[in-house]
mmCIF file of C-alpha atoms in Angstrom:
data_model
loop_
_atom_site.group_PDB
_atom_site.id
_atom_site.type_symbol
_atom_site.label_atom_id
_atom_site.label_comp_id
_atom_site.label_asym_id
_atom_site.label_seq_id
_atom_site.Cartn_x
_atom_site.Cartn_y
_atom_site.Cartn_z
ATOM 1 C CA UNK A 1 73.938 68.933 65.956
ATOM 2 C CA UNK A 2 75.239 65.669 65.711
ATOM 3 C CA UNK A 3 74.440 61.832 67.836
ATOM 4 C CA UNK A 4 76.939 60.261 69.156
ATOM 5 C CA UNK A 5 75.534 57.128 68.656
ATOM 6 C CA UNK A 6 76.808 55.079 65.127
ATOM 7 C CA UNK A 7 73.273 53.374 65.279
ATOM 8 C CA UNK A 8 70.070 55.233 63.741
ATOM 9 C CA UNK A 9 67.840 57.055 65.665
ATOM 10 C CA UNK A 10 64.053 56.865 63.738
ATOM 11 C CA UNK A 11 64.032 60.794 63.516
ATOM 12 C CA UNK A 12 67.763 60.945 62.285
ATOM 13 C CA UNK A 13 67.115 58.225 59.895
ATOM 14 C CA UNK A 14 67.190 60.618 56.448
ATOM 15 C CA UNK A 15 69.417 63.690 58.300
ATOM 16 C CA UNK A 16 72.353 62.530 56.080
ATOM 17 C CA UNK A 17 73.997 65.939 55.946
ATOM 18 C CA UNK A 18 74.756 68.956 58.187
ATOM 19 C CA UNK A 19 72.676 72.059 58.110
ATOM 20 C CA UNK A 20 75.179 74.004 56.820
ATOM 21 C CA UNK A 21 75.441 74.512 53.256
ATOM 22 C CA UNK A 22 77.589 72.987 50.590
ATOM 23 C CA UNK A 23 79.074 74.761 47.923
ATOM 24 C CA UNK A 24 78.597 73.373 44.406
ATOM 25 C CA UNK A 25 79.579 75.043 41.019
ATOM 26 C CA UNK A 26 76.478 76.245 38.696
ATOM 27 C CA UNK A 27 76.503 76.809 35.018
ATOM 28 C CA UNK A 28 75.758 75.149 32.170
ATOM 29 C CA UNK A 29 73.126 72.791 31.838
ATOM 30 C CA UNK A 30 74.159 68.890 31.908
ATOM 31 C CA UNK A 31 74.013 66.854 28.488
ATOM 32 C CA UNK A 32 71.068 65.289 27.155
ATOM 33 C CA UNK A 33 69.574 62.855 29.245
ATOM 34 C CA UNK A 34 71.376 63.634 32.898
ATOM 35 C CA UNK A 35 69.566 64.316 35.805
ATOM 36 C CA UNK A 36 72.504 65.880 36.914
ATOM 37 C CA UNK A 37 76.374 65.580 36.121
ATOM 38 C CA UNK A 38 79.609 65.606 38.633
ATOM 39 C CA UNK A 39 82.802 64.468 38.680
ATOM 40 C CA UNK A 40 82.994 63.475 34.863
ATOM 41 C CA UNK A 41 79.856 61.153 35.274
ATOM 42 C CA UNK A 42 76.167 61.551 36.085
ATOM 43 C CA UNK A 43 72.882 60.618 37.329
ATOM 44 C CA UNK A 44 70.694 59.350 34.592
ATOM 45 C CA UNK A 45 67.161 60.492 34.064
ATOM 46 C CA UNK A 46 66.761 56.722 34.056
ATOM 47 C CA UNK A 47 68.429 55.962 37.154
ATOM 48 C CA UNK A 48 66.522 58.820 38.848
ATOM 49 C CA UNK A 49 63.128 57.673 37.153
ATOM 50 C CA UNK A 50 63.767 53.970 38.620
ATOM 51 C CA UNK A 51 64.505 55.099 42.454
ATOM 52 C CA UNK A 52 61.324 57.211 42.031
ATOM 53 C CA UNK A 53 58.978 54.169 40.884
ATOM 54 C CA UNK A 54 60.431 52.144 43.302
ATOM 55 C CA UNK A 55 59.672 54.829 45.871
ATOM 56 C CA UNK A 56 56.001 54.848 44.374
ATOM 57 C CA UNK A 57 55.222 51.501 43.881
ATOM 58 C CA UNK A 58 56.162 50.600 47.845
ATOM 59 C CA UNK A 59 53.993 53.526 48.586
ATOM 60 C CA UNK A 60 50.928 52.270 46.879
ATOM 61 C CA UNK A 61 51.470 49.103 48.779
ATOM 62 C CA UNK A 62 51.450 50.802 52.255
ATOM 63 C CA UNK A 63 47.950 50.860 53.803
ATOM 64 C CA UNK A 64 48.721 54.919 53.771
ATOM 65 C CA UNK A 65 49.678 55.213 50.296
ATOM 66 C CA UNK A 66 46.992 58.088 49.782
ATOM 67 C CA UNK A 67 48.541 59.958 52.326
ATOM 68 C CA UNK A 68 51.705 58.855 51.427
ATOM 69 C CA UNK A 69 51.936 60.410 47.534
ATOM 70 C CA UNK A 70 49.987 63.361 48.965
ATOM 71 C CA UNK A 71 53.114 64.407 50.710
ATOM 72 C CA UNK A 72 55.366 63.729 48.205
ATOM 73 C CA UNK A 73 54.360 65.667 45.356
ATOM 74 C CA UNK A 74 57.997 66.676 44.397
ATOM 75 C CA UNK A 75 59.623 62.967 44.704
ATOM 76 C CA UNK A 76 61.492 63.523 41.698
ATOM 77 C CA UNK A 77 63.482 66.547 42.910
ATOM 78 C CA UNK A 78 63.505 65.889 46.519
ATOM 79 C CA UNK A 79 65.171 62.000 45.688
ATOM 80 C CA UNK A 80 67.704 63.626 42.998
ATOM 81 C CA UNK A 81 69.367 65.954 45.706
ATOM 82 C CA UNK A 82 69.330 62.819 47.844
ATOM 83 C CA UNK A 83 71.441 60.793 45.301
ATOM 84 C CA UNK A 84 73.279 64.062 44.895
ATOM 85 C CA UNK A 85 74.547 64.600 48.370
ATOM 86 C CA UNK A 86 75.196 60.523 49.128
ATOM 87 C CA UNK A 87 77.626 60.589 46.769
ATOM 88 C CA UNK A 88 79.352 63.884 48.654
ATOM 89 C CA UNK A 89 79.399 61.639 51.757
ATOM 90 C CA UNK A 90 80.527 58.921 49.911
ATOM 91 C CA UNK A 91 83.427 60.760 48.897
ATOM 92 C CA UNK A 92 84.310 63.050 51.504
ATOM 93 C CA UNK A 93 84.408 59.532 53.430
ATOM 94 C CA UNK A 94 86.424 57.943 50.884
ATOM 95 C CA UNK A 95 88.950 61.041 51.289
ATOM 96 C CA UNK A 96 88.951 61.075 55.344
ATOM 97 C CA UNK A 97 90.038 57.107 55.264
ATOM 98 C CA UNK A 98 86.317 56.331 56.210
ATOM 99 C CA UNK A 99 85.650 52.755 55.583
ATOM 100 C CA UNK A 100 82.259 50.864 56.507
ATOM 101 C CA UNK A 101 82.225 47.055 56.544
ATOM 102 C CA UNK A 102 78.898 45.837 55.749
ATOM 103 C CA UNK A 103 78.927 44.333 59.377
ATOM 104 C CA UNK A 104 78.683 47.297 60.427
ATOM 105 C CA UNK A 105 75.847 48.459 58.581
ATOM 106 C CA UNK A 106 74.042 45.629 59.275
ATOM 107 C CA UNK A 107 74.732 46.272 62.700
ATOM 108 C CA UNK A 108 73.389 49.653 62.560
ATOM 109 C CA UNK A 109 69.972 48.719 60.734
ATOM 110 C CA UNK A 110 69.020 46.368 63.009
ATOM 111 C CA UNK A 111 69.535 48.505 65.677
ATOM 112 C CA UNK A 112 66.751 51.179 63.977
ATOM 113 C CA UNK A 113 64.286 48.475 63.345
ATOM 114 C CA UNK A 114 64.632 47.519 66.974
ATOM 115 C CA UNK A 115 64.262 51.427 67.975
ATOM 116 C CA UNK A 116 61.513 51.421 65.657
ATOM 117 C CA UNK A 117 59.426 48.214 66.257
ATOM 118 C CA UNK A 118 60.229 46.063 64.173
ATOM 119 C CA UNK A 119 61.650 45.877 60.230
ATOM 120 C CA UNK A 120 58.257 46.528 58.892
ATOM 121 C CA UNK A 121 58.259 49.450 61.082
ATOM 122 C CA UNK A 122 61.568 51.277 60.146
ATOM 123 C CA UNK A 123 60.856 50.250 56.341
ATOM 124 C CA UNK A 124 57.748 52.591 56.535
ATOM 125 C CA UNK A 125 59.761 55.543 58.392
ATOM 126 C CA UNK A 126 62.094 55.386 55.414
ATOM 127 C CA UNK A 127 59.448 55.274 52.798
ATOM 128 C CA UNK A 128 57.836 58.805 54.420
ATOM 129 C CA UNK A 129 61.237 60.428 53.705
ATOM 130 C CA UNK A 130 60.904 58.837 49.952
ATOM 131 C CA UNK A 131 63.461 55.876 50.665
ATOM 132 C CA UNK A 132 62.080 52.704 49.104
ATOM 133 C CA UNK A 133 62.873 49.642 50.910
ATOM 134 C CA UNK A 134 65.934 48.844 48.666
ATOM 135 C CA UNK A 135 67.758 52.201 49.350
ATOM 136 C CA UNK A 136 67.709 51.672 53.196
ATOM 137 C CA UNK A 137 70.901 50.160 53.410
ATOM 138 C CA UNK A 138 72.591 52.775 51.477
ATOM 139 C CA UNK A 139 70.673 55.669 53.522
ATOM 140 C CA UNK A 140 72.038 53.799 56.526
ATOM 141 C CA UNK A 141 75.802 53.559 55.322
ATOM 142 C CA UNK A 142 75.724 57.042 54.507
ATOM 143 C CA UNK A 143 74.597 58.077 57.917
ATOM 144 C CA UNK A 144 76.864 56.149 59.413
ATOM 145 C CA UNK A 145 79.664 57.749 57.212
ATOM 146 C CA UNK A 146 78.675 61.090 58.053
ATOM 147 C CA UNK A 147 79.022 59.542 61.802
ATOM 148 C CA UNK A 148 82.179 58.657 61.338
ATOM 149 C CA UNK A 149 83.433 62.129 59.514
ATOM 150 C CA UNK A 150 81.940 63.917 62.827
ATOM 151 C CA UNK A 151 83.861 61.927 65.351
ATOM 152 C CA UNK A 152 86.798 61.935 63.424
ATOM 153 C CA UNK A 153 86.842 65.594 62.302
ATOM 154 C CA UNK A 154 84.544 67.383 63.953
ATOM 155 C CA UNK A 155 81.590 69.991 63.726
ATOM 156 C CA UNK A 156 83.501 72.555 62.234
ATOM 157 C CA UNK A 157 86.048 70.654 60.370
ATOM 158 C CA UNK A 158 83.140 68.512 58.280
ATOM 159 C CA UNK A 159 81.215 71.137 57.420
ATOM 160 C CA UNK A 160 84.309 72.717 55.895
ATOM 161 C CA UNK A 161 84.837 69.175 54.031
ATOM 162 C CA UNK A 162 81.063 68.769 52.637
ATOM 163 C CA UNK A 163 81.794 72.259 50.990
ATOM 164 C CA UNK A 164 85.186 71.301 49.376
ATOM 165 C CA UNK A 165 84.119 68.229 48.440
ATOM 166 C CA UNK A 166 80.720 69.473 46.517
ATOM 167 C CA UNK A 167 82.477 71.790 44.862
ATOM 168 C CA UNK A 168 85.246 69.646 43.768
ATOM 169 C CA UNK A 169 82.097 67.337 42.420
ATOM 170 C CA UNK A 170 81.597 70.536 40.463
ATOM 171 C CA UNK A 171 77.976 69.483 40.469
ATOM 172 C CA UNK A 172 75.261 70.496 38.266
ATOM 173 C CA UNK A 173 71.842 69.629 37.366
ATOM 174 C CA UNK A 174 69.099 69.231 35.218
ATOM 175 C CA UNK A 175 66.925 72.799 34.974
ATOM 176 C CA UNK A 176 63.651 70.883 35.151
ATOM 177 C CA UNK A 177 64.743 69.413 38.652
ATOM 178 C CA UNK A 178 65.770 72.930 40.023
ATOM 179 C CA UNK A 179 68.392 75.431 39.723
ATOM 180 C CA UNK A 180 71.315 73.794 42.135
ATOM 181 C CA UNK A 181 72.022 76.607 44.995
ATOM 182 C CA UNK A 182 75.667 77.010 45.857
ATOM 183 C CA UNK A 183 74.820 78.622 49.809
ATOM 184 C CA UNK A 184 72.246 75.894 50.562
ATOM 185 C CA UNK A 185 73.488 72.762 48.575
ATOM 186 C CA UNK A 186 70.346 71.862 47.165
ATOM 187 C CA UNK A 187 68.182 72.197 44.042
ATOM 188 C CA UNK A 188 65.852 74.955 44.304
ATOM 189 C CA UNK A 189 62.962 75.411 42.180
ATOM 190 C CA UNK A 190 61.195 77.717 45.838
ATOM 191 C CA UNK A 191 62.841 79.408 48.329
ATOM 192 C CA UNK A 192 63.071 76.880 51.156
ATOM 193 C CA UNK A 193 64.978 75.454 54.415
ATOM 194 C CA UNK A 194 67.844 73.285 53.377
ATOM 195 C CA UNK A 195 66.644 70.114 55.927
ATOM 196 C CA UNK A 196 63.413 70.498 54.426
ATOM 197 C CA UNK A 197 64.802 68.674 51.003
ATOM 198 C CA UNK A 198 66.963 66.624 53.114
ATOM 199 C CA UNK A 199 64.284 65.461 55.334
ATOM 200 C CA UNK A 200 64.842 65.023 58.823
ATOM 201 C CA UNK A 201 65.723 66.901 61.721
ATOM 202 C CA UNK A 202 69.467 66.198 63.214
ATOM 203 C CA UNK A 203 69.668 65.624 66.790
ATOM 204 C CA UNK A 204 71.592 67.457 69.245
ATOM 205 C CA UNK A 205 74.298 64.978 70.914
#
């Protein structure tokens, strides 16, 4: 269930896909050093490794960082199928002529801090869904781009393009970050909801 709104809501903030699944392709393992591989390139264990310290070092300078690490035990995982499904936005946007301006996101994220109280505010609703304060730009563009595939295609109709696309990505990752699950579009190492990787609960327009 989608807003019809192109500016976040606080509890839509890290809802960047549907509920539906996405289809991937599974099989062999990615090379040496991947986190995951699609598309002829990769995520590096590095570039995963740096969103995760970046993630942990904001939270130790929250006043709830205890609480904070205590519910994010699987960071590693949960921010690899993160990176891993912005870049199927990305490109089903790029595909569907979707084209942000970064007016536009700007826009958009100052309309969530005001929503929220304040920068400060929206800065620590991001870093609960493991978003360091340096990703919340790109969180935002890709929620707007998913936005923008809705209004332009919609409900049906995207869901149908989030499949093709991941499975044109022919994705695959990493063993020790999961198994990736081609009916729920997300690496599994436990049977669980898809949304509660994705974090966030979409709203019903």
């Amino acid at each position: 269930m989608i807003r019809r709104h192109t500016a976040l809501s606080v509890s839509a903030a890290s809802a960047l896909l549907l509920s539906a699944p996405l289809l991937t392709a599974c099989g062999e393992a990615p090379r040496p050093g991947a986190a995951a591989v699609m598309d002829g390139g990769r995520i590096t264990v590095s570039q995963l490794q740096g969103q995760v310290k970046a993630v942990r070092e904001a939270q130790r300078n929250d006043p709830r960082a205890a609480q904070m690490v205590a519910g994010s035990g699987r960071l590693s995982q949960d921010t690899l199928i993160r990176m891993i499904q912005f870049r199927v936005i990305e490109r089903a946007g790029e595909d569907n002529g979707i084209h942000l301006t970064r007016r536009e996101i700007q826009r958009a994220r100052s309309a969530a801090e005001t929503q929220s109280g304040g920068a400060t505010a929206l800065r620590a609703l991001y870093l609960q869904q493991g978003i360091a304060p340096a990703g919340i730009d790109e969180a935002v563009r890709m929620d707007l781009t998913r936005n923008a595939l809705l209004r332009k295609l919609g409900t049906s109709k995207v869901n149908q393009v989030f499949a093709r696309t991941s499975k044109a990505l022919d994705i695959k990752v990493n063993p020790r970050y999961g198994k990736w699950d081609n009916t729920q579009g997300t690496a599994v190492l436990a049977k669980e909801a898809w949304l509660r990787t994705s974090g966030g609960t979409p709203e019903q327009a």
